[in-house]
Short mmCIF file of C-alpha atoms and ligand atoms in Angstrom, two decimals:
data_model
loop_
_atom_site.label_atom_id
_atom_site.label_comp_id
_atom_site.label_asym_id
_atom_site.label_seq_id
_atom_site.Cartn_x
_atom_site.Cartn_y
_atom_site.Cartn_z
CA UNK A 1 31.86 -70.03 47.13
CA UNK A 2 29.65 -69.40 44.12
CA UNK A 3 31.11 -70.03 40.72
CA UNK A 4 32.98 -67.03 39.49
CA UNK A 5 33.08 -65.25 42.82
CA UNK A 6 36.45 -63.78 43.64
CA UNK A 7 37.20 -62.60 47.12
CA UNK A 8 39.05 -59.47 48.10
CA UNK A 9 42.42 -61.23 48.66
CA UNK A 10 42.31 -62.60 45.14
CA UNK A 11 41.47 -59.13 43.89
CA UNK A 12 44.64 -57.71 45.40
CA UNK A 13 46.69 -60.54 43.96
CA UNK A 14 44.96 -59.94 40.65
CA UNK A 15 46.11 -56.35 40.68
CA UNK A 16 49.68 -57.40 41.34
CA UNK A 17 49.54 -60.02 38.65
CA UNK A 18 48.20 -57.45 36.26
CA UNK A 19 51.18 -55.21 36.91
CA UNK A 20 53.57 -58.10 36.46
CA UNK A 21 51.90 -58.88 33.17
CA UNK A 22 52.97 -55.50 31.89
CA UNK A 23 49.58 -53.86 31.83
CA UNK A 24 50.36 -51.01 34.17
CA UNK A 25 50.67 -47.70 32.37
CA UNK A 26 53.88 -46.95 30.60
CA UNK A 27 55.30 -43.42 30.92
CA UNK A 28 52.99 -40.73 29.66
CA UNK A 29 53.78 -39.18 26.34
CA UNK A 30 51.22 -36.56 25.94
CA UNK A 31 49.06 -35.67 28.84
CA UNK A 32 49.39 -34.25 32.34
CA UNK A 33 48.80 -36.54 35.26
CA UNK A 34 45.72 -36.11 37.45
CA UNK A 35 44.61 -38.03 40.51
CA UNK A 36 44.41 -41.75 41.31
CA UNK A 37 45.44 -44.57 39.03
CA UNK A 38 42.48 -43.84 36.80
CA UNK A 39 43.75 -40.39 36.20
CA UNK A 40 47.10 -41.53 34.94
CA UNK A 41 47.79 -40.56 31.39
CA UNK A 42 47.00 -42.92 28.58
CA UNK A 43 49.92 -44.76 27.13
CA UNK A 44 51.47 -43.85 23.81
CA UNK A 45 48.66 -41.70 22.51
CA UNK A 46 49.53 -38.94 20.07
CA UNK A 47 49.44 -35.45 21.53
CA UNK A 48 46.42 -33.22 21.01
CA UNK A 49 47.38 -31.20 17.98
CA UNK A 50 46.65 -27.87 16.37
CA UNK A 51 45.17 -28.49 12.98
CA UNK A 52 42.56 -27.30 10.54
CA UNK A 53 40.60 -29.51 8.14
CA UNK A 54 40.15 -27.44 4.99
CA UNK A 55 37.72 -27.79 2.12
CA UNK A 56 35.65 -30.71 3.42
CA UNK A 57 31.92 -31.19 3.06
CA UNK A 58 31.15 -30.44 6.69
CA UNK A 59 28.09 -31.99 8.31
CA UNK A 60 28.10 -30.28 11.70
CA UNK A 61 24.99 -32.11 13.01
CA UNK A 62 24.41 -28.87 14.92
CA UNK A 63 20.97 -27.60 13.96
CA UNK A 64 22.18 -24.00 14.19
CA UNK A 65 25.24 -24.50 11.97
CA UNK A 66 23.87 -27.01 9.45
CA UNK A 67 25.89 -28.23 6.52
CA UNK A 68 28.81 -26.52 4.75
CA UNK A 69 29.46 -27.96 1.28
CA UNK A 70 32.97 -26.52 1.47
CA UNK A 71 34.07 -25.75 4.99
CA UNK A 72 36.86 -25.86 7.54
CA UNK A 73 37.10 -27.23 11.06
CA UNK A 74 39.77 -25.73 13.30
CA UNK A 75 40.92 -27.81 16.28
CA UNK A 76 43.25 -26.77 19.11
CA UNK A 77 44.06 -28.37 22.48
CA UNK A 78 41.39 -31.01 21.99
CA UNK A 79 38.58 -28.55 21.31
CA UNK A 80 36.80 -27.32 18.21
CA UNK A 81 37.80 -23.69 17.88
CA UNK A 82 35.89 -22.71 14.75
CA UNK A 83 33.78 -24.14 11.96
CA UNK A 84 33.15 -22.20 8.76
CA UNK A 85 34.47 -21.29 5.34
CA UNK A 86 38.04 -19.95 5.22
CA UNK A 87 38.55 -19.87 9.00
CA UNK A 88 41.89 -18.31 9.96
CA UNK A 89 44.10 -20.83 11.74
CA UNK A 90 47.64 -19.45 11.99
CA UNK A 91 50.22 -22.06 12.92
CA UNK A 92 47.82 -24.95 12.54
CA UNK A 93 48.68 -28.04 10.52
CA UNK A 94 46.45 -28.18 7.44
CA UNK A 95 44.59 -31.40 6.73
CA UNK A 96 43.23 -31.47 3.20
CA UNK A 97 39.52 -32.18 3.40
CA UNK A 98 38.93 -32.23 -0.35
CA UNK A 99 36.87 -35.24 -1.32
CA UNK A 100 35.94 -35.90 2.30
CA UNK A 101 32.89 -35.57 4.50
CA UNK A 102 33.81 -34.10 7.89
CA UNK A 103 31.36 -35.07 10.60
CA UNK A 104 31.20 -35.91 14.30
CA UNK A 105 32.49 -39.37 15.19
CA UNK A 106 29.86 -42.02 15.73
CA UNK A 107 28.51 -42.35 19.27
CA UNK A 108 27.38 -45.91 19.90
CA UNK A 109 25.44 -46.57 23.08
CA UNK A 110 25.66 -50.26 24.12
CA UNK A 111 28.46 -52.72 23.45
CA UNK A 112 29.50 -55.86 25.34
CA UNK A 113 33.16 -55.22 24.72
CA UNK A 114 34.35 -57.96 27.07
CA UNK A 115 33.00 -60.57 24.64
CA UNK A 116 35.09 -59.38 21.68
CA UNK A 117 37.67 -62.16 22.01
CA UNK A 118 34.90 -64.77 21.87
CA UNK A 119 34.70 -64.14 18.12
CA UNK A 120 36.68 -67.24 17.07
CA UNK A 121 34.52 -69.48 19.27
CA UNK A 122 30.99 -68.21 18.56
CA UNK A 123 29.22 -69.79 15.62
CA UNK A 124 25.97 -68.92 13.94
CA UNK A 125 25.20 -72.32 12.51
CA UNK A 126 25.46 -74.37 15.69
CA UNK A 127 23.33 -73.35 18.68
CA UNK A 128 25.74 -75.08 21.07
CA UNK A 129 28.29 -72.41 20.18
CA UNK A 130 25.93 -69.46 19.91
CA UNK A 131 26.78 -66.13 21.51
CA UNK A 132 25.03 -66.82 24.82
CA UNK A 133 26.38 -70.34 25.46
CA UNK A 134 29.93 -69.30 24.57
CA UNK A 135 30.06 -66.09 26.56
CA UNK A 136 28.34 -67.70 29.57
CA UNK A 137 30.83 -70.56 29.48
CA UNK A 138 34.00 -68.56 28.93
CA UNK A 139 33.02 -65.52 31.05
CA UNK A 140 33.81 -67.08 34.46
CA UNK A 141 37.32 -67.94 33.24
CA UNK A 142 38.32 -64.37 32.41
CA UNK A 143 41.39 -63.03 34.14
CA UNK A 144 41.89 -59.25 34.18
CA UNK A 145 44.27 -59.39 31.24
CA UNK A 146 41.64 -61.21 29.16
CA UNK A 147 39.21 -58.37 29.89
CA UNK A 148 41.85 -55.84 28.89
CA UNK A 149 42.64 -57.56 25.62
CA UNK A 150 39.02 -58.11 24.72
CA UNK A 151 38.01 -54.51 25.28
CA UNK A 152 41.11 -53.35 23.45
CA UNK A 153 40.27 -55.52 20.44
CA UNK A 154 36.74 -54.14 20.25
CA UNK A 155 37.94 -50.57 20.61
CA UNK A 156 40.53 -50.99 17.86
CA UNK A 157 37.71 -52.00 15.55
CA UNK A 158 35.58 -49.12 16.81
CA UNK A 159 38.29 -46.63 15.92
CA UNK A 160 38.80 -48.12 12.48
CA UNK A 161 35.07 -47.73 11.84
CA UNK A 162 34.84 -44.08 12.92
CA UNK A 163 33.29 -44.67 16.36
CA UNK A 164 34.68 -42.12 18.80
CA UNK A 165 32.44 -42.85 21.83
CA UNK A 166 31.34 -46.23 23.18
CA UNK A 167 29.11 -47.39 26.02
CA UNK A 168 30.99 -50.35 27.45
CA UNK A 169 28.43 -52.80 28.85
CA UNK A 170 30.76 -54.52 31.31
CA UNK A 171 28.75 -57.34 32.82
CA UNK A 172 31.70 -59.52 33.62
CA UNK A 173 33.43 -57.47 36.31
CA UNK A 174 34.80 -60.37 38.35
CA UNK A 175 36.96 -58.24 40.66
CA UNK A 176 38.38 -54.76 41.14
CA UNK A 177 41.25 -55.78 38.90
CA UNK A 178 38.84 -56.71 36.11
CA UNK A 179 37.13 -53.32 36.36
CA UNK A 180 40.50 -51.58 36.27
CA UNK A 181 41.63 -53.66 33.30
CA UNK A 182 38.57 -52.70 31.23
CA UNK A 183 38.93 -49.05 32.17
CA UNK A 184 42.61 -49.13 31.37
CA UNK A 185 41.85 -50.59 27.95
CA UNK A 186 39.38 -47.77 27.34
CA UNK A 187 41.84 -45.13 28.46
CA UNK A 188 44.74 -46.63 26.50
CA UNK A 189 42.66 -46.71 23.31
CA UNK A 190 42.07 -42.95 23.35
CA UNK A 191 38.32 -43.37 22.76
CA UNK A 192 35.70 -41.64 24.82
CA UNK A 193 33.25 -43.81 26.67
CA UNK A 194 31.00 -44.73 29.51
CA UNK A 195 31.98 -47.75 31.57
CA UNK A 196 28.79 -49.46 32.75
CA UNK A 197 29.88 -51.52 35.74
CA UNK A 198 28.04 -54.81 36.07
CA UNK A 199 27.96 -58.08 37.93
CA UNK A 200 30.10 -60.99 36.72
CA UNK A 201 28.94 -63.95 34.68
CA UNK A 202 27.73 -66.79 36.90
CA UNK A 203 26.97 -64.64 39.94
CA UNK A 204 23.78 -65.82 41.70
CA UNK A 205 20.78 -63.56 41.15
CA UNK A 206 20.32 -63.22 44.92
CA UNK A 207 23.80 -61.76 45.37
CA UNK A 208 23.89 -57.96 45.18
CA UNK A 209 26.39 -56.22 42.97
CA UNK A 210 29.62 -54.91 44.48
CA UNK A 211 28.60 -51.34 45.29
CA UNK A 212 31.75 -50.74 47.35
CA UNK A 213 33.88 -51.44 44.31
CA UNK A 214 31.62 -49.29 42.16
CA UNK A 215 32.25 -46.43 44.58
CA UNK A 216 35.97 -47.17 44.46
CA UNK A 217 35.94 -46.97 40.65
CA UNK A 218 34.15 -43.66 40.83
CA UNK A 219 36.69 -42.36 43.32
CA UNK A 220 39.76 -43.63 41.48
CA UNK A 221 38.78 -43.15 37.86
CA UNK A 222 36.26 -40.30 37.63
CA UNK A 223 36.74 -37.79 36.38
CA UNK A 224 40.01 -38.43 34.66
CA UNK A 225 40.29 -36.00 31.78
CA UNK A 226 36.67 -36.03 30.67
CA UNK A 227 37.18 -39.08 28.48
CA UNK A 228 35.58 -41.66 30.75
CA UNK A 229 32.25 -41.63 32.52
CA UNK A 230 30.67 -44.24 34.75
CA UNK A 231 27.31 -45.96 35.12
CA UNK A 232 25.96 -49.39 35.98
CA UNK A 233 24.54 -52.12 33.81
CA UNK A 234 21.71 -53.72 35.69
CA UNK A 235 20.75 -57.33 35.44
CA UNK A 236 17.40 -57.93 33.72
CA UNK A 237 14.43 -57.08 35.89
CA UNK A 238 11.24 -59.14 36.13
CA UNK A 239 10.28 -62.42 34.62
CA UNK A 240 12.95 -63.19 32.04
CA UNK A 241 15.41 -65.79 33.30
CA UNK A 242 18.60 -64.82 31.51
CA UNK A 243 21.76 -66.75 32.34
CA UNK A 244 23.89 -64.19 30.57
CA UNK A 245 22.91 -60.94 32.24
CA UNK A 246 21.12 -62.39 35.26
CA UNK A 247 17.60 -61.49 36.35
CA UNK A 248 16.68 -59.73 39.56
CA UNK A 249 13.47 -58.81 41.36
CA UNK A 250 12.25 -55.24 41.43
CA UNK A 251 13.27 -55.18 45.11
CA UNK A 252 16.87 -56.00 44.23
CA UNK A 253 16.75 -53.50 41.35
CA UNK A 254 15.56 -50.80 43.76
CA UNK A 255 18.52 -51.50 46.04
CA UNK A 256 21.13 -51.56 43.29
CA UNK A 257 19.74 -48.68 41.27
CA UNK A 258 19.30 -46.67 44.46
CA UNK A 259 22.96 -47.23 45.32
CA UNK A 260 24.01 -46.18 41.81
CA UNK A 261 21.82 -43.10 41.99
CA UNK A 262 23.25 -42.16 45.37
CA UNK A 263 26.61 -42.06 43.58
CA UNK A 264 25.08 -39.97 40.79
CA UNK A 265 25.45 -42.77 38.24
CA UNK A 266 23.11 -43.65 35.34
CA UNK A 267 21.65 -47.11 34.71
CA UNK A 268 21.26 -49.29 31.64
CA UNK A 269 19.45 -52.59 31.22
CA UNK A 270 18.14 -54.99 28.59
CA UNK A 271 14.39 -55.23 28.44
CA UNK A 272 13.96 -58.75 27.17
CA UNK A 273 10.64 -60.24 28.22
CA UNK A 274 7.16 -58.79 28.18
CA UNK A 275 5.82 -55.80 30.09
CA UNK A 276 9.16 -54.69 31.51
CA UNK A 277 8.56 -50.95 31.03
CA UNK A 278 5.34 -50.97 33.02
CA UNK A 279 6.87 -53.16 35.69
CA UNK A 280 9.76 -50.71 36.08
CA UNK A 281 7.45 -47.72 36.09
CA UNK A 282 5.14 -49.27 38.67
CA UNK A 283 8.22 -49.75 40.86
CA UNK A 284 9.09 -46.07 40.44
CA UNK A 285 12.40 -46.95 38.80
CA UNK A 286 12.30 -45.10 35.48
CA UNK A 287 13.80 -41.68 34.88
CA UNK A 288 16.04 -39.72 32.51
CA UNK A 289 19.07 -41.54 33.96
CA UNK A 290 17.86 -44.91 32.64
CA UNK A 291 18.66 -46.38 29.25
CA UNK A 292 16.80 -49.45 27.98
CA UNK A 293 18.21 -51.71 25.27
CA UNK A 294 16.43 -53.43 22.33
CA UNK A 295 13.12 -51.63 21.58
CA UNK A 296 11.22 -54.54 20.04
CA UNK A 297 8.04 -55.27 21.90
CA UNK A 298 6.86 -51.96 23.26
CA UNK A 299 3.22 -50.98 23.54
CA UNK A 300 1.80 -47.50 23.02
CA UNK A 301 1.47 -47.28 26.83
CA UNK A 302 5.14 -48.20 27.25
CA UNK A 303 6.21 -45.51 24.82
CA UNK A 304 4.07 -42.89 26.55
CA UNK A 305 5.69 -43.81 29.87
CA UNK A 306 9.21 -43.63 28.40
CA UNK A 307 8.55 -40.24 26.82
CA UNK A 308 7.11 -38.95 30.09
CA UNK A 309 10.03 -40.26 32.17
CA UNK A 310 12.73 -39.17 29.72
CA UNK A 311 14.03 -42.75 29.56
CA UNK A 312 15.95 -43.64 26.40
CA UNK A 313 16.05 -46.71 24.18
CA UNK A 314 19.12 -48.02 22.37
CA UNK A 315 18.57 -50.08 19.22
CA UNK A 316 21.17 -52.52 17.84
CA UNK A 317 19.70 -53.17 14.40
CA UNK A 318 22.12 -55.82 13.19
CA UNK A 319 21.51 -58.21 16.06
CA UNK A 320 17.87 -57.32 16.57
CA UNK A 321 17.02 -58.03 12.95
CA UNK A 322 18.34 -61.58 13.34
CA UNK A 323 15.88 -62.43 16.06
CA UNK A 324 12.90 -64.60 15.22
CA UNK A 325 9.82 -62.79 13.92
CA UNK A 326 8.05 -63.64 17.19
CA UNK A 327 10.51 -61.39 19.06
CA UNK A 328 9.00 -58.36 17.37
CA UNK A 329 10.30 -55.62 15.11
CA UNK A 330 12.48 -52.57 15.73
CA UNK A 331 9.92 -49.87 16.54
CA UNK A 332 12.00 -46.88 15.54
CA UNK A 333 9.16 -44.89 13.97
CA UNK A 334 6.81 -45.59 16.86
CA UNK A 335 9.40 -44.47 19.39
CA UNK A 336 10.32 -41.31 17.52
CA UNK A 337 6.68 -40.46 16.98
CA UNK A 338 5.99 -40.88 20.71
CA UNK A 339 8.92 -38.59 21.55
CA UNK A 340 11.13 -41.27 23.12
CA UNK A 341 14.87 -40.61 23.10
CA UNK A 342 16.49 -43.18 20.79
CA UNK A 343 20.12 -44.02 20.05
CA UNK A 344 22.01 -46.66 18.09
CA UNK A 345 24.38 -49.37 19.25
CA UNK A 346 26.77 -52.11 18.12
CA UNK A 347 25.89 -54.66 20.88
CA UNK A 348 28.82 -57.00 20.25
CA UNK A 349 31.24 -57.98 17.51
CA UNK A 350 31.42 -61.76 17.73
CA UNK A 351 29.12 -62.53 14.81
CA UNK A 352 28.92 -59.13 13.18
CA UNK A 353 31.29 -56.24 12.89
CA UNK A 354 31.33 -52.66 14.10
CA UNK A 355 29.71 -50.78 11.25
CA UNK A 356 27.53 -47.76 12.00
CA UNK A 357 26.90 -47.28 8.29
CA UNK A 358 25.27 -50.70 8.15
CA UNK A 359 23.34 -49.97 11.36
CA UNK A 360 21.87 -46.82 9.81
CA UNK A 361 21.20 -48.63 6.52
CA UNK A 362 19.41 -51.48 8.27
CA UNK A 363 17.25 -49.08 10.28
CA UNK A 364 16.35 -47.34 7.04
CA UNK A 365 15.60 -50.58 5.19
CA UNK A 366 13.55 -52.08 7.99
CA UNK A 367 11.64 -48.84 8.34
CA UNK A 368 10.90 -48.64 4.61
CA UNK A 369 9.89 -52.29 4.54
CA UNK A 370 7.41 -51.95 7.38
CA UNK A 371 6.30 -48.31 7.57
CA UNK A 372 7.44 -46.53 4.41
CA UNK A 373 6.42 -42.93 3.94
CA UNK A 374 3.68 -43.08 6.54
CA UNK A 375 6.40 -41.79 8.87
CA UNK A 376 9.13 -39.86 7.13
CA UNK A 377 12.57 -41.08 8.15
CA UNK A 378 15.29 -39.13 6.38
CA UNK A 379 18.90 -40.17 5.99
CA UNK A 380 19.88 -36.98 7.84
CA UNK A 381 17.74 -38.14 10.79
CA UNK A 382 19.63 -41.44 10.84
CA UNK A 383 22.99 -39.68 10.92
CA UNK A 384 21.68 -37.63 13.85
CA UNK A 385 20.71 -40.87 15.56
CA UNK A 386 24.26 -42.18 15.14
CA UNK A 387 25.95 -39.02 16.42
CA UNK A 388 24.21 -36.29 18.44
CA UNK A 389 21.40 -38.55 19.68
CA UNK A 390 23.96 -41.02 21.01
CA UNK A 391 25.68 -38.18 22.84
CA UNK A 392 22.33 -37.09 24.29
CA UNK A 393 21.61 -40.62 25.45
CA UNK A 394 24.97 -40.82 27.24
CA UNK A 395 24.52 -37.37 28.75
CA UNK A 396 27.53 -35.85 26.97
CA UNK A 397 25.86 -33.78 24.25
CA UNK A 398 27.34 -30.64 25.76
CA UNK A 399 30.79 -32.07 24.95
CA UNK A 400 30.45 -34.09 21.73
CA UNK A 401 28.00 -35.32 19.09
CA UNK A 402 28.23 -32.30 16.79
CA UNK A 403 30.93 -30.11 15.26
CA UNK A 404 30.16 -27.09 17.39
CA UNK A 405 32.82 -24.58 18.43
CA UNK A 406 33.57 -25.09 22.11
CA UNK A 407 32.84 -28.82 22.05
CA UNK A 408 35.59 -31.43 22.24
CA UNK A 409 37.06 -32.42 18.90
CA UNK A 410 35.65 -35.89 18.16
CA UNK A 411 35.42 -35.97 14.39
CA UNK A 412 35.91 -38.21 11.41
CA UNK A 413 36.69 -37.70 7.73
CA UNK A 414 34.94 -40.05 5.33
CA UNK A 415 36.37 -40.33 1.80
CA UNK A 416 33.82 -39.63 -0.91
CA UNK A 417 36.16 -40.63 -3.75
CA UNK A 418 36.19 -44.37 -3.03
CA UNK A 419 34.65 -46.72 -5.56
CA UNK A 420 31.65 -47.69 -3.43
CA UNK A 421 30.47 -44.10 -2.92
CA UNK A 422 31.76 -41.90 -5.77
CA UNK A 423 30.49 -39.67 -7.14
CA UNK A 424 28.65 -38.40 -4.07
CA UNK A 425 25.44 -36.44 -4.37
CA UNK A 426 23.62 -35.94 -1.09
CA UNK A 427 26.17 -36.65 1.66
CA UNK A 428 23.61 -38.06 4.10
CA UNK A 429 22.37 -40.49 1.46
CA UNK A 430 25.96 -41.49 0.72
CA UNK A 431 26.66 -42.19 4.39
CA UNK A 432 23.51 -44.19 5.01
CA UNK A 433 23.15 -46.02 1.69
CA UNK A 434 26.69 -46.50 0.39
CA UNK A 435 29.51 -45.92 2.85
CA UNK A 436 31.44 -48.52 4.81
CA UNK A 437 34.16 -48.42 7.49
CA UNK A 438 36.94 -48.66 4.90
CA UNK A 439 35.92 -45.17 3.71
CA UNK A 440 36.78 -43.70 7.12
CA UNK A 441 40.04 -41.90 6.43
CA UNK A 442 40.74 -39.97 9.61
CA UNK A 443 39.53 -40.36 13.19
CA UNK A 444 40.07 -37.69 15.82
CA UNK A 445 39.10 -38.12 19.46
CA UNK A 446 39.48 -35.23 21.88
CA UNK A 447 41.84 -33.58 19.43
CA UNK A 448 44.13 -36.59 19.09
CA UNK A 449 44.47 -37.97 15.56
CA UNK A 450 44.15 -41.72 16.16
CA UNK A 451 43.65 -42.78 12.52
CA UNK A 452 45.03 -41.07 9.45
CA UNK A 453 44.72 -42.21 5.83
CA UNK A 454 42.92 -45.30 7.10
CA UNK A 455 45.76 -46.38 9.42
CA UNK A 456 46.34 -46.30 13.14
CA UNK A 457 48.73 -43.56 14.19
CA UNK A 458 49.71 -45.16 17.50
CA UNK A 459 47.90 -48.42 18.18
CA UNK A 460 49.86 -51.56 17.33
CA UNK A 461 47.08 -53.54 15.68
CA UNK A 462 49.22 -56.63 15.02
CA UNK A 463 49.88 -56.87 18.75
CA UNK A 464 46.22 -56.29 19.66
CA UNK A 465 45.10 -59.04 17.27
CA UNK A 466 47.79 -61.48 18.39
CA UNK A 467 47.03 -60.95 22.07
CA UNK A 468 43.30 -61.36 21.41
CA UNK A 469 43.91 -64.66 19.63
CA UNK A 470 46.17 -65.87 22.47
CA UNK A 471 43.53 -64.92 25.03
CA UNK A 472 40.76 -66.71 23.12
CA UNK A 473 42.90 -69.86 22.97
CA UNK A 474 43.78 -69.60 26.68
CA UNK A 475 40.14 -69.13 27.66
CA UNK A 476 39.16 -72.25 25.72
CA UNK A 477 41.89 -74.21 27.48
CA UNK A 478 40.91 -72.94 30.92
CA UNK A 479 37.24 -73.61 30.30
CA UNK A 480 38.15 -76.99 28.75
CA UNK A 481 35.60 -76.07 26.12
CA UNK A 482 34.63 -76.43 23.39
ZN1 ZN B 501 23.24 -56.21 24.60
#
């Protein structure tokens, strides 16, 4: 049996063990049940309230509604009811928005959440303990509960930083129970997100991904209440041998992507290695349901193909900017100029943190350093990239990404009175140049207030952190390393 492979009997035992470990849902507090285990209500989340944010500087990120220097946002039953000045909201709880920017929550579009607990093991100054060696070594030792705790740790940080939607790049799905554990962690967190189902660490490149289980996940978990969506994360395609994500031939990609498409699911992959875009296009694989990750070495021909196919590119500026100069630069201006859909992502949080403000700031700095005013990149454009463009990339812009009446209420309040930002002039400049996660005062996802005054309203962070530390220690023991 290949390393890391888990057969179906083990999967069933894994599910039982998971229940015994106390990870099965506790009684619902706030939300009606739907179908299947995936539809069961999230545990201990606050109810969707009726409230109105009054007197905030509202950045709707809706091109029709624009910016309201003093505006209100009325939320009811998880939806945005009205945005404007002095909106009537009888019976609604009033949240004072004075001294705050109200804006859509950040939508990040690629994050290896299962690696979050590797943080205490990964080191920057010793290549033996770099991100890839550590995650490749520990990955095969993950039990479902480790996956749960790792995703939960990452999502707790996401919430604290104002991220309301994630794209969970789950390329360590070792069994059905592991898939369920990651999905349960997403659901229990209250965040919105896409679960990109992938093959486990250590699986041979010749072995196809578990399409039957992918179909099961779709059947059991989708749709739950509109919070979770599903896709696949493909192994790398072409000539880049990558032990971490695996590398498959175009023939294998055609099989796996075809199976995903037959289920109506989108595809994401990393495009490390040269000439990947043209290889994929020659194989007839590209389309608007494909997201590529790390736009560093594209050619003008590549960008023309991507624009033509409607394929998007997700940039993770913090990690990408640490790569050697030979790996290329982040080609944000070139992509935007060519009309390629671009979004922004966290990637992982083992050697950097979840900070969309820093991501925007780095994109701005790198752009100014390399291109400057030859291509005008405004701070407003960067906030779009971090909100509505992320929603477009994940195919949920009809639901979130802007403060538009009728959309779901995913919004954040950012304090403008804190010492690192006050006094605020242009709000977009403040967000991109000055703000940091500690300025995020309030986080609302689907109408549930999950952070208020910079604190979790429901999540027990001490428990999340303790369990993550225990899991990291247990993984090291099991792997007998390092
Ligand atoms: Zn990645």
